[in-house]
PDB file of N, CA, C and O in Angstrom:
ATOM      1  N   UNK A  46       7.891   1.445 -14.822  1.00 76.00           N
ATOM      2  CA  UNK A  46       7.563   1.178 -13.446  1.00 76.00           C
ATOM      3  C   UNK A  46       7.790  -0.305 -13.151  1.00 76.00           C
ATOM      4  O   UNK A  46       7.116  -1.247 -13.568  1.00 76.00           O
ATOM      5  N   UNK A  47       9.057  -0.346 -12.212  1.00 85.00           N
ATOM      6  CA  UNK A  47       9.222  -2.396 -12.186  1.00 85.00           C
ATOM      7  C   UNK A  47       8.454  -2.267 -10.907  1.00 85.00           C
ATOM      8  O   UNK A  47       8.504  -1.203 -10.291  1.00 85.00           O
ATOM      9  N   UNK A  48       7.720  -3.313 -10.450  1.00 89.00           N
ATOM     10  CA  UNK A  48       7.430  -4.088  -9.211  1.00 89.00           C
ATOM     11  C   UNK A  48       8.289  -3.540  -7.647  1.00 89.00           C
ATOM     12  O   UNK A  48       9.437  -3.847  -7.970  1.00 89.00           O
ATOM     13  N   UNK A  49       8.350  -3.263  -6.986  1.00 92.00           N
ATOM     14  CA  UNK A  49       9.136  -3.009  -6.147  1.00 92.00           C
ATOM     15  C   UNK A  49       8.813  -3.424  -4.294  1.00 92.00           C
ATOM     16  O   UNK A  49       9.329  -3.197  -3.199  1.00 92.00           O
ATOM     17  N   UNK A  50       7.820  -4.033  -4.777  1.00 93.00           N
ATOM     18  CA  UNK A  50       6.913  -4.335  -3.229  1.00 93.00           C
ATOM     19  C   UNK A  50       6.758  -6.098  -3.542  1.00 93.00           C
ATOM     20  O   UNK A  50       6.302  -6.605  -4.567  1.00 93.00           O
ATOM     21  N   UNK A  51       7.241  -6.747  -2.431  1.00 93.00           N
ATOM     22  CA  UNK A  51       6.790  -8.468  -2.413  1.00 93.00           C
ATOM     23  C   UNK A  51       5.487  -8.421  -1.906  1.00 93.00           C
ATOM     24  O   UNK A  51       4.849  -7.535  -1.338  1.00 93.00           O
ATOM     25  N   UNK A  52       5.232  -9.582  -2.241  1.00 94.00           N
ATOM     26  CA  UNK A  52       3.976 -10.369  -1.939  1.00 94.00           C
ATOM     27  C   UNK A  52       3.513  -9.818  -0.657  1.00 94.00           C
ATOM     28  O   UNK A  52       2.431  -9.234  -0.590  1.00 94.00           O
ATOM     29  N   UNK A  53       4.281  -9.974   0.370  1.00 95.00           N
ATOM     30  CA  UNK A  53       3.834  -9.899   1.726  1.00 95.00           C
ATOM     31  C   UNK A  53       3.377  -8.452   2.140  1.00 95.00           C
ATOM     32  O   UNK A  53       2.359  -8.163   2.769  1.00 95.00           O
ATOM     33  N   UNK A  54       4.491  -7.475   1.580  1.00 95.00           N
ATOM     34  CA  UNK A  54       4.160  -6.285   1.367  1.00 95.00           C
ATOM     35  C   UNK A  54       2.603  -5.661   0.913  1.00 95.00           C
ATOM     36  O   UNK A  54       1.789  -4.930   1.479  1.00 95.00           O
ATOM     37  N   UNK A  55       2.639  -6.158  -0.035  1.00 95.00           N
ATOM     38  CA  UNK A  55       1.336  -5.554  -1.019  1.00 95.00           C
ATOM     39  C   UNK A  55       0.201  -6.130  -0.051  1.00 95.00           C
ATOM     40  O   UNK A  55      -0.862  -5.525   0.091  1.00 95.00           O
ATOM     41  N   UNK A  56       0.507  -7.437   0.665  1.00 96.00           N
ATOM     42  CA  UNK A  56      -1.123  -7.730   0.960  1.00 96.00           C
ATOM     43  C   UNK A  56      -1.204  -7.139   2.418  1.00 96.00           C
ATOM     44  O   UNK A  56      -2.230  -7.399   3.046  1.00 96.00           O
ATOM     45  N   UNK A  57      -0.293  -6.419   2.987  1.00 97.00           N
ATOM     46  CA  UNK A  57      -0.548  -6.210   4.393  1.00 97.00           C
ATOM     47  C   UNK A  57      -0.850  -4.483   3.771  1.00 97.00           C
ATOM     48  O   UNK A  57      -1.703  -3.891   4.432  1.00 97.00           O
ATOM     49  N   UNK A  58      -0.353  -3.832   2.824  1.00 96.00           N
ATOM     50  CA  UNK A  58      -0.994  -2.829   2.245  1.00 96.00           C
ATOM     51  C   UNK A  58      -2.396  -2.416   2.147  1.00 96.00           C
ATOM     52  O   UNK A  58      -2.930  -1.443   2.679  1.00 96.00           O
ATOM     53  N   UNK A  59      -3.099  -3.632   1.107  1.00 97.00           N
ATOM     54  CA  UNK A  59      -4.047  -3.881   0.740  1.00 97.00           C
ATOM     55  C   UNK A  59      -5.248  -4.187   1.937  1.00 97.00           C
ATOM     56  O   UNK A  59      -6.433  -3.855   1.902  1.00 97.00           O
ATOM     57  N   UNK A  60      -4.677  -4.769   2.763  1.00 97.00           N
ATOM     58  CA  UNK A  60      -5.279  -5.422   4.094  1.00 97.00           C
ATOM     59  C   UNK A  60      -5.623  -3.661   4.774  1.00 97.00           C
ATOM     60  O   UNK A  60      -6.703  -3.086   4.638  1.00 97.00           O
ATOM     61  N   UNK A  61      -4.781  -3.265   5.266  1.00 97.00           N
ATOM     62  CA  UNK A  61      -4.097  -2.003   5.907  1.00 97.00           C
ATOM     63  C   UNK A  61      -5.234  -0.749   5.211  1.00 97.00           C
ATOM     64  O   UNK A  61      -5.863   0.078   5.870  1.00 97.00           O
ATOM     65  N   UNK A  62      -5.255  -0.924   3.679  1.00 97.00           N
ATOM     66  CA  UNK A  62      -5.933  -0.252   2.831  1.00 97.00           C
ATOM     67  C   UNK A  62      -7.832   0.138   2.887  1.00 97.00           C
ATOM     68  O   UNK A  62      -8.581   1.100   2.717  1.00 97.00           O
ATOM     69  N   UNK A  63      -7.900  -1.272   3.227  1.00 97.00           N
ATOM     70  CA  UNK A  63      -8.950  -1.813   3.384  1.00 97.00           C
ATOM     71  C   UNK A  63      -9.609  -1.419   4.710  1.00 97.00           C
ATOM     72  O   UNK A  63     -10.765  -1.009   4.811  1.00 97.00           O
ATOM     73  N   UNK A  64      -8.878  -1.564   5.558  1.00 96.00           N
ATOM     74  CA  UNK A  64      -9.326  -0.881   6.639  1.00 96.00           C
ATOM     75  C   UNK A  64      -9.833  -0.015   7.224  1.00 96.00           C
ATOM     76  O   UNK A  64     -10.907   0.005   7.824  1.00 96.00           O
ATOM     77  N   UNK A  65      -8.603   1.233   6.986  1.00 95.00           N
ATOM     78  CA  UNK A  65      -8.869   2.332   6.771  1.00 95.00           C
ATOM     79  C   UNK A  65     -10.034   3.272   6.120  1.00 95.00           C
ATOM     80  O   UNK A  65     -10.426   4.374   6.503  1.00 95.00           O
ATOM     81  N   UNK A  66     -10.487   2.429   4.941  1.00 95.00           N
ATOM     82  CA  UNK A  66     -11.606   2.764   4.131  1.00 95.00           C
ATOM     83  C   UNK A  66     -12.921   2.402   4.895  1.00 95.00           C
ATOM     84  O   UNK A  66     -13.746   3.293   5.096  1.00 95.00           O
ATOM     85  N   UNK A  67     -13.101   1.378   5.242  1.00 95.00           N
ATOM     86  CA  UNK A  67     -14.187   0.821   5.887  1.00 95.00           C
ATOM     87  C   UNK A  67     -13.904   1.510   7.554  1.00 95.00           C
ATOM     88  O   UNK A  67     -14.625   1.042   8.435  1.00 95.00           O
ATOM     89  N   UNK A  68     -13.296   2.152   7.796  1.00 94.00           N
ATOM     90  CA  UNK A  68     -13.640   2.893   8.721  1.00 94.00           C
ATOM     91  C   UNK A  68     -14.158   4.121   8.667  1.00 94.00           C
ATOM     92  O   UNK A  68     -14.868   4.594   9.554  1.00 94.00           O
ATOM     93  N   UNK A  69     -13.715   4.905   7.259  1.00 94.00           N
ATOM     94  CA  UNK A  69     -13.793   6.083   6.972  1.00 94.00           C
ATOM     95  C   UNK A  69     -15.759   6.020   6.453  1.00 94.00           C
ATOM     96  O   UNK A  69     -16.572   6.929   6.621  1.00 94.00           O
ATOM     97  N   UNK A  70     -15.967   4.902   5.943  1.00 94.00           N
ATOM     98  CA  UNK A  70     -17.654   4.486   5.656  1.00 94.00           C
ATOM     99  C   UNK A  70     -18.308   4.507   6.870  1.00 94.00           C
ATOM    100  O   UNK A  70     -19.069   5.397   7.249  1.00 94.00           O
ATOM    101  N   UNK A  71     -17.845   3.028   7.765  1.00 94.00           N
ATOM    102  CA  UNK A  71     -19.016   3.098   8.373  1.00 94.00           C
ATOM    103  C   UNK A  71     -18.957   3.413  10.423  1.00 94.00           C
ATOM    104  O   UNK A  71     -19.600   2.920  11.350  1.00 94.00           O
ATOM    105  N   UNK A  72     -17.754   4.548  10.346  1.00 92.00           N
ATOM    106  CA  UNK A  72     -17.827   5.399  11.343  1.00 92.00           C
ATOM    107  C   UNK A  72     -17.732   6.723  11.311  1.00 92.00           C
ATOM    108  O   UNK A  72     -17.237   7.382  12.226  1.00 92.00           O
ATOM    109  N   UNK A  73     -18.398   7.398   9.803  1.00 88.00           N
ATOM    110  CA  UNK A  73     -18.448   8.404   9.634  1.00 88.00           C
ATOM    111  C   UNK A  73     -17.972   9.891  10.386  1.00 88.00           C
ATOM    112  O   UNK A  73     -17.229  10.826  10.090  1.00 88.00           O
ATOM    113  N   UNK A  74     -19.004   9.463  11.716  1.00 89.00           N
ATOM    114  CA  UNK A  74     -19.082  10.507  12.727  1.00 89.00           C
ATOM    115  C   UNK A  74     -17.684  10.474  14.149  1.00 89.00           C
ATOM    116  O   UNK A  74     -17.497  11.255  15.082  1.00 89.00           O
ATOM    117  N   UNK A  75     -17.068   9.430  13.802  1.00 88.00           N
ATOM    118  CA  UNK A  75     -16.222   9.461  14.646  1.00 88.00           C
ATOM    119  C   UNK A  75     -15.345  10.636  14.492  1.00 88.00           C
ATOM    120  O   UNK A  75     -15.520  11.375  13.523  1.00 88.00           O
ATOM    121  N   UNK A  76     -14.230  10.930  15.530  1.00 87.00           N
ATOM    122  CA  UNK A  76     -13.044  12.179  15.461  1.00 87.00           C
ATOM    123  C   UNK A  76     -11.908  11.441  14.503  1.00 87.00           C
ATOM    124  O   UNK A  76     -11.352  10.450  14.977  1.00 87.00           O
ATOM    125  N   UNK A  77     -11.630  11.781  13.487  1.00 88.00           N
ATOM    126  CA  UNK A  77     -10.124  11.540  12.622  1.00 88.00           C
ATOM    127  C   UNK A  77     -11.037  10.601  11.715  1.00 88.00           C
ATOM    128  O   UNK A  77     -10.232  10.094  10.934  1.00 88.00           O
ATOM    129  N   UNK A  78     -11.961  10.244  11.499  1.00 89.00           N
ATOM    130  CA  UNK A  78     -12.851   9.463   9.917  1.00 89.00           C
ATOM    131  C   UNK A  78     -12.261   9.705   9.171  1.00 89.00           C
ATOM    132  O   UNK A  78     -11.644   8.858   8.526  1.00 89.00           O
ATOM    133  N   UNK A  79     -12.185  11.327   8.880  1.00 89.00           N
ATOM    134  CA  UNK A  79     -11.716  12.012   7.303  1.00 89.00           C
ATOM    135  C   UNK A  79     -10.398  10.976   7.168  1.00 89.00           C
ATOM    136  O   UNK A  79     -10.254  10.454   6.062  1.00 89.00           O
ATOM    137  N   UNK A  80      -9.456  10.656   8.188  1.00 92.00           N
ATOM    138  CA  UNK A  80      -8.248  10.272   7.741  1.00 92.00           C
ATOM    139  C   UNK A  80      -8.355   8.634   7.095  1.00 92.00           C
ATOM    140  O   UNK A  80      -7.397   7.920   6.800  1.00 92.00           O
ATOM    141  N   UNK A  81      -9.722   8.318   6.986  1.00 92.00           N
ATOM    142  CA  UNK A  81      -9.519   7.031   6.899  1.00 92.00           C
ATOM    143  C   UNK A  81      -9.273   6.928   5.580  1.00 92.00           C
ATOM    144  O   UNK A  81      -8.592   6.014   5.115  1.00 92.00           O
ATOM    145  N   UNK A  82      -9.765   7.782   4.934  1.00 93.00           N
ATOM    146  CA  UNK A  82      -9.423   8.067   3.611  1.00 93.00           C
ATOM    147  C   UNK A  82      -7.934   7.963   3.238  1.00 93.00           C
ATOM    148  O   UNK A  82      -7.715   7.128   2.360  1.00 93.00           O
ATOM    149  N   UNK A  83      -7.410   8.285   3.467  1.00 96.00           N
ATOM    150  CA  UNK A  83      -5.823   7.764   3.555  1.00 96.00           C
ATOM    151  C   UNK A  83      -5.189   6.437   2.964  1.00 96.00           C
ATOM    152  O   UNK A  83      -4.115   6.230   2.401  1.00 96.00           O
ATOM    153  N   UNK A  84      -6.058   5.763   3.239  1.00 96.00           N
ATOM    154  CA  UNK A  84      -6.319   4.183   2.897  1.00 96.00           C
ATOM    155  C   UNK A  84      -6.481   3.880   1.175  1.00 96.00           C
ATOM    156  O   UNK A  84      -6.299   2.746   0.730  1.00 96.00           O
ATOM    157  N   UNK A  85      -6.675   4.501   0.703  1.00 96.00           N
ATOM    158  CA  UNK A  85      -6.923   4.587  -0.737  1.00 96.00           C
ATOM    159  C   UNK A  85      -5.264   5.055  -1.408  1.00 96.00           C
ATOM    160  O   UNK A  85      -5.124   5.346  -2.596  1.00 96.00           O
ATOM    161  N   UNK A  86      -4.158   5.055  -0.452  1.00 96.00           N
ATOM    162  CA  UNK A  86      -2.930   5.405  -1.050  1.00 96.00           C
ATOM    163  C   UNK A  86      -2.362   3.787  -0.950  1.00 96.00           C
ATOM    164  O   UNK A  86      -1.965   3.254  -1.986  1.00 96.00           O
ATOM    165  N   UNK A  87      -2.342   2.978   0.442  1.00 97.00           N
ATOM    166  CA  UNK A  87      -1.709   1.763   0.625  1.00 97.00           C
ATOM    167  C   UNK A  87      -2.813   0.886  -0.204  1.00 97.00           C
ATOM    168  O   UNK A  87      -2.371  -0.216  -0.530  1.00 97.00           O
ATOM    169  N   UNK A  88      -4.061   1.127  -0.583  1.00 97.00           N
ATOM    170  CA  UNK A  88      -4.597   0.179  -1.463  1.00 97.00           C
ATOM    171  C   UNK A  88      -4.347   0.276  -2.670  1.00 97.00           C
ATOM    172  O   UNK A  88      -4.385  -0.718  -3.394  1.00 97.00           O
ATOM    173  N   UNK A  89      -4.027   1.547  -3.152  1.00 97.00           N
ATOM    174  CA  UNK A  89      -3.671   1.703  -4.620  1.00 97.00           C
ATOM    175  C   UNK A  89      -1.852   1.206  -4.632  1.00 97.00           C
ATOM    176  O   UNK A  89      -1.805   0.013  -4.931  1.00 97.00           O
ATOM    177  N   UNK A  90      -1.428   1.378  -4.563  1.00 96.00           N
ATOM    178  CA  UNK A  90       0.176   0.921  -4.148  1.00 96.00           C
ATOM    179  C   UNK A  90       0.394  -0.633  -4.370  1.00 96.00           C
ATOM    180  O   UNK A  90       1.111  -1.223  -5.178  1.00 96.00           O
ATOM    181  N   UNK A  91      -0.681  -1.219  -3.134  1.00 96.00           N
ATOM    182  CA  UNK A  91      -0.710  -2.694  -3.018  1.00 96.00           C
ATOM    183  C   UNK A  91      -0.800  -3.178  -3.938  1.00 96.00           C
ATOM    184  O   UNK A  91      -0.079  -4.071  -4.383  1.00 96.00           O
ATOM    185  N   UNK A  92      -2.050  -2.499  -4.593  1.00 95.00           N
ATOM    186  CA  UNK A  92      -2.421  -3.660  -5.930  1.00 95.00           C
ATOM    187  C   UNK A  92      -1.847  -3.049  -7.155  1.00 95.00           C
ATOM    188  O   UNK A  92      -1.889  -3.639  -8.234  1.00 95.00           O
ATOM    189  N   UNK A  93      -1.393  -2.055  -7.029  1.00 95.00           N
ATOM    190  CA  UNK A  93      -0.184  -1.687  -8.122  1.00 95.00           C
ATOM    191  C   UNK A  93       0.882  -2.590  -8.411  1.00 95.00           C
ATOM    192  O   UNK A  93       1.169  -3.008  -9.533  1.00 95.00           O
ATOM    193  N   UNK A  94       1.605  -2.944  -7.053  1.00 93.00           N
ATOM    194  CA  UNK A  94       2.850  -3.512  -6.347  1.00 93.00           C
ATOM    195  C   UNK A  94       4.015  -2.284  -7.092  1.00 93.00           C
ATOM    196  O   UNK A  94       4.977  -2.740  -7.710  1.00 93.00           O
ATOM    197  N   UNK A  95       3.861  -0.905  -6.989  1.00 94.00           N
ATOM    198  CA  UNK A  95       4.603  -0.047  -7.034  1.00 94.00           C
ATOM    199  C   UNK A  95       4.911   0.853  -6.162  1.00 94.00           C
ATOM    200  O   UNK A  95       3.929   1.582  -6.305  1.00 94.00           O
ATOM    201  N   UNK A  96       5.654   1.445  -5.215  1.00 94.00           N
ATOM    202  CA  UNK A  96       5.277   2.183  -4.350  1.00 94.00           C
ATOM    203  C   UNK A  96       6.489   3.347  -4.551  1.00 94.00           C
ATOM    204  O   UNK A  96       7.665   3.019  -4.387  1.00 94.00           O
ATOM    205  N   UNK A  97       6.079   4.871  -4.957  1.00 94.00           N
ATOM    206  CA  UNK A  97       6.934   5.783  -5.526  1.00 94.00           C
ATOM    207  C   UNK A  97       7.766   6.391  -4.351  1.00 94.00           C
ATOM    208  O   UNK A  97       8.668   7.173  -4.653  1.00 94.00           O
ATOM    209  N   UNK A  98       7.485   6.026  -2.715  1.00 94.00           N
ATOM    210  CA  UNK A  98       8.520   6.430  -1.982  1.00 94.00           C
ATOM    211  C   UNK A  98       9.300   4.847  -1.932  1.00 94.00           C
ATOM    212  O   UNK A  98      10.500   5.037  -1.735  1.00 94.00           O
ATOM    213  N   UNK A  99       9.138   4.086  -1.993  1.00 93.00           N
ATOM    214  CA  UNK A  99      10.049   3.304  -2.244  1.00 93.00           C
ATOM    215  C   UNK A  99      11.021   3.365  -3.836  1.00 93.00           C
ATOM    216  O   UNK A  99      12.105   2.991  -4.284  1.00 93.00           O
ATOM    217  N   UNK A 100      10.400   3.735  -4.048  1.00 91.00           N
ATOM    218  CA  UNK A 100      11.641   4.209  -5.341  1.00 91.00           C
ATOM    219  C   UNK A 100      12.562   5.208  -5.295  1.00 91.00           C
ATOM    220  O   UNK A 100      13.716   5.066  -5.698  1.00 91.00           O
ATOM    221  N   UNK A 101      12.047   6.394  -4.743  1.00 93.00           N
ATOM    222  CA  UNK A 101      12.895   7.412  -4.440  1.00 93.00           C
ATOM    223  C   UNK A 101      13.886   6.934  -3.546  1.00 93.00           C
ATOM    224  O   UNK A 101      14.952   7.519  -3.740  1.00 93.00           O
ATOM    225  N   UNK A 102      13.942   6.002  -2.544  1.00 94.00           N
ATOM    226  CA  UNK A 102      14.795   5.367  -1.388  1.00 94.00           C
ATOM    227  C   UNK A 102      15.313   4.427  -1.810  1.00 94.00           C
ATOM    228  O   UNK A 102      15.993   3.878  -0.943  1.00 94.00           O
ATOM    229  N   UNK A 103      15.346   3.709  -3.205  1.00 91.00           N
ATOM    230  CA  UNK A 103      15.947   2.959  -3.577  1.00 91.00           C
ATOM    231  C   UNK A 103      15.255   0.935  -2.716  1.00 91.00           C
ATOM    232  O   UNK A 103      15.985  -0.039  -2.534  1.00 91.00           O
ATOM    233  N   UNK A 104      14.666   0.972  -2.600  1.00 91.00           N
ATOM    234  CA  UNK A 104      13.700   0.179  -1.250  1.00 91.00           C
ATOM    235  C   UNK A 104      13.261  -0.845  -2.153  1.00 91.00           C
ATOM    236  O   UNK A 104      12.933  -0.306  -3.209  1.00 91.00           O
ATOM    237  N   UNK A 105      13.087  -2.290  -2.203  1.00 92.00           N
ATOM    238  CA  UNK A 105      12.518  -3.234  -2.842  1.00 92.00           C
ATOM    239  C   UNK A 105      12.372  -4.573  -1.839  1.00 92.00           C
ATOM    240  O   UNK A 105      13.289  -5.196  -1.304  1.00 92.00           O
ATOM    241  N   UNK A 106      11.093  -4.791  -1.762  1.00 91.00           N
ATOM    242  CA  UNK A 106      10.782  -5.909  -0.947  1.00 91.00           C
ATOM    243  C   UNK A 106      10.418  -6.778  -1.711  1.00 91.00           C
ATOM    244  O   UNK A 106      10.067  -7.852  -1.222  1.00 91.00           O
ATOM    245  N   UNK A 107      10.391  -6.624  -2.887  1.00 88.00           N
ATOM    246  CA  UNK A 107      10.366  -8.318  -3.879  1.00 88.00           C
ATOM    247  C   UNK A 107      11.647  -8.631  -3.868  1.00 88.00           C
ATOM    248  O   UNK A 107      12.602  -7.953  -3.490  1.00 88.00           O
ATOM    249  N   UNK A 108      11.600 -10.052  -4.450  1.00 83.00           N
ATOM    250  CA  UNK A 108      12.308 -11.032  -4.740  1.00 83.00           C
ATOM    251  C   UNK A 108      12.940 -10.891  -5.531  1.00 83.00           C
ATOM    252  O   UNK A 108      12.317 -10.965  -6.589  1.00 83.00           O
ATOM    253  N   UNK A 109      14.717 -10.566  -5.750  1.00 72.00           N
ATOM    254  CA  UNK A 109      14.864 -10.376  -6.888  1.00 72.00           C
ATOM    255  C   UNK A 109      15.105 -11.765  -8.173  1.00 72.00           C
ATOM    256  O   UNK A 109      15.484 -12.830  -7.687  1.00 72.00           O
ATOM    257  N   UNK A 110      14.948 -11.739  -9.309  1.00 69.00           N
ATOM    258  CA  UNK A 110      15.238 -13.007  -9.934  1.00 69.00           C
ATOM    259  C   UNK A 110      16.953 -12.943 -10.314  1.00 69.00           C
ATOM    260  O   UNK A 110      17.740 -12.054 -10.639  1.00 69.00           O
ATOM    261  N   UNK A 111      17.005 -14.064 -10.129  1.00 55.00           N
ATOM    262  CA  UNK A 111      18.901 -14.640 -10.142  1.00 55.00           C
ATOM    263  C   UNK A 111      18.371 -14.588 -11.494  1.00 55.00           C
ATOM    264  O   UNK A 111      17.214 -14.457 -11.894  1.00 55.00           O
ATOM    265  N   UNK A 112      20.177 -14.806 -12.502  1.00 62.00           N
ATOM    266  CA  UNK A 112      20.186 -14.772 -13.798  1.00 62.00           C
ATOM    267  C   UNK A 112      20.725 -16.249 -14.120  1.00 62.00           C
ATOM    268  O   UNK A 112      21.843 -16.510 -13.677  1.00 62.00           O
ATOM    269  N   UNK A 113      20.048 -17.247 -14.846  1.00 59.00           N
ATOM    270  CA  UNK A 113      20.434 -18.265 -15.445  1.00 59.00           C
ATOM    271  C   UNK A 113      21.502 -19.049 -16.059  1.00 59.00           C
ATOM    272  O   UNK A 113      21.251 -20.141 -16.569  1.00 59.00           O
TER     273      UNK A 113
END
């Protein structure tokens, strides 16, 4: 599994991730909550920095390193 998500990527994930979750807590009773749960895919991803539909698409938002 290489890296396939940059910096910027992962933290607007993680951010994104985060959200979602803390909505799914503490607005329980709202309509679409359950989906906040959802959020636990872009947080796991983020802090992976792997993301398996970006692999299937061939997709990389890191940096690649030049060769010396």
């Amino acid at each position: 599994m290489n890296k396939n998500e940059g910096n910027m990527d992962r933290i607007i994930r993680v951010i994104l991730g985060v959200a979602l979750i803390a909505y799914a807590l503490f607005m329980p009773t709202a309509p679409l909550a359950v989906f906040g749960w959802i959020g636990v895919v872009p947080l796991a991803t983020g802090a992976i920095g792997w993301c398996p539909i970006y692999s299937i698409f061939g997709i990389k938002t890191c940096k690649m390193k030049t060769p010396e």
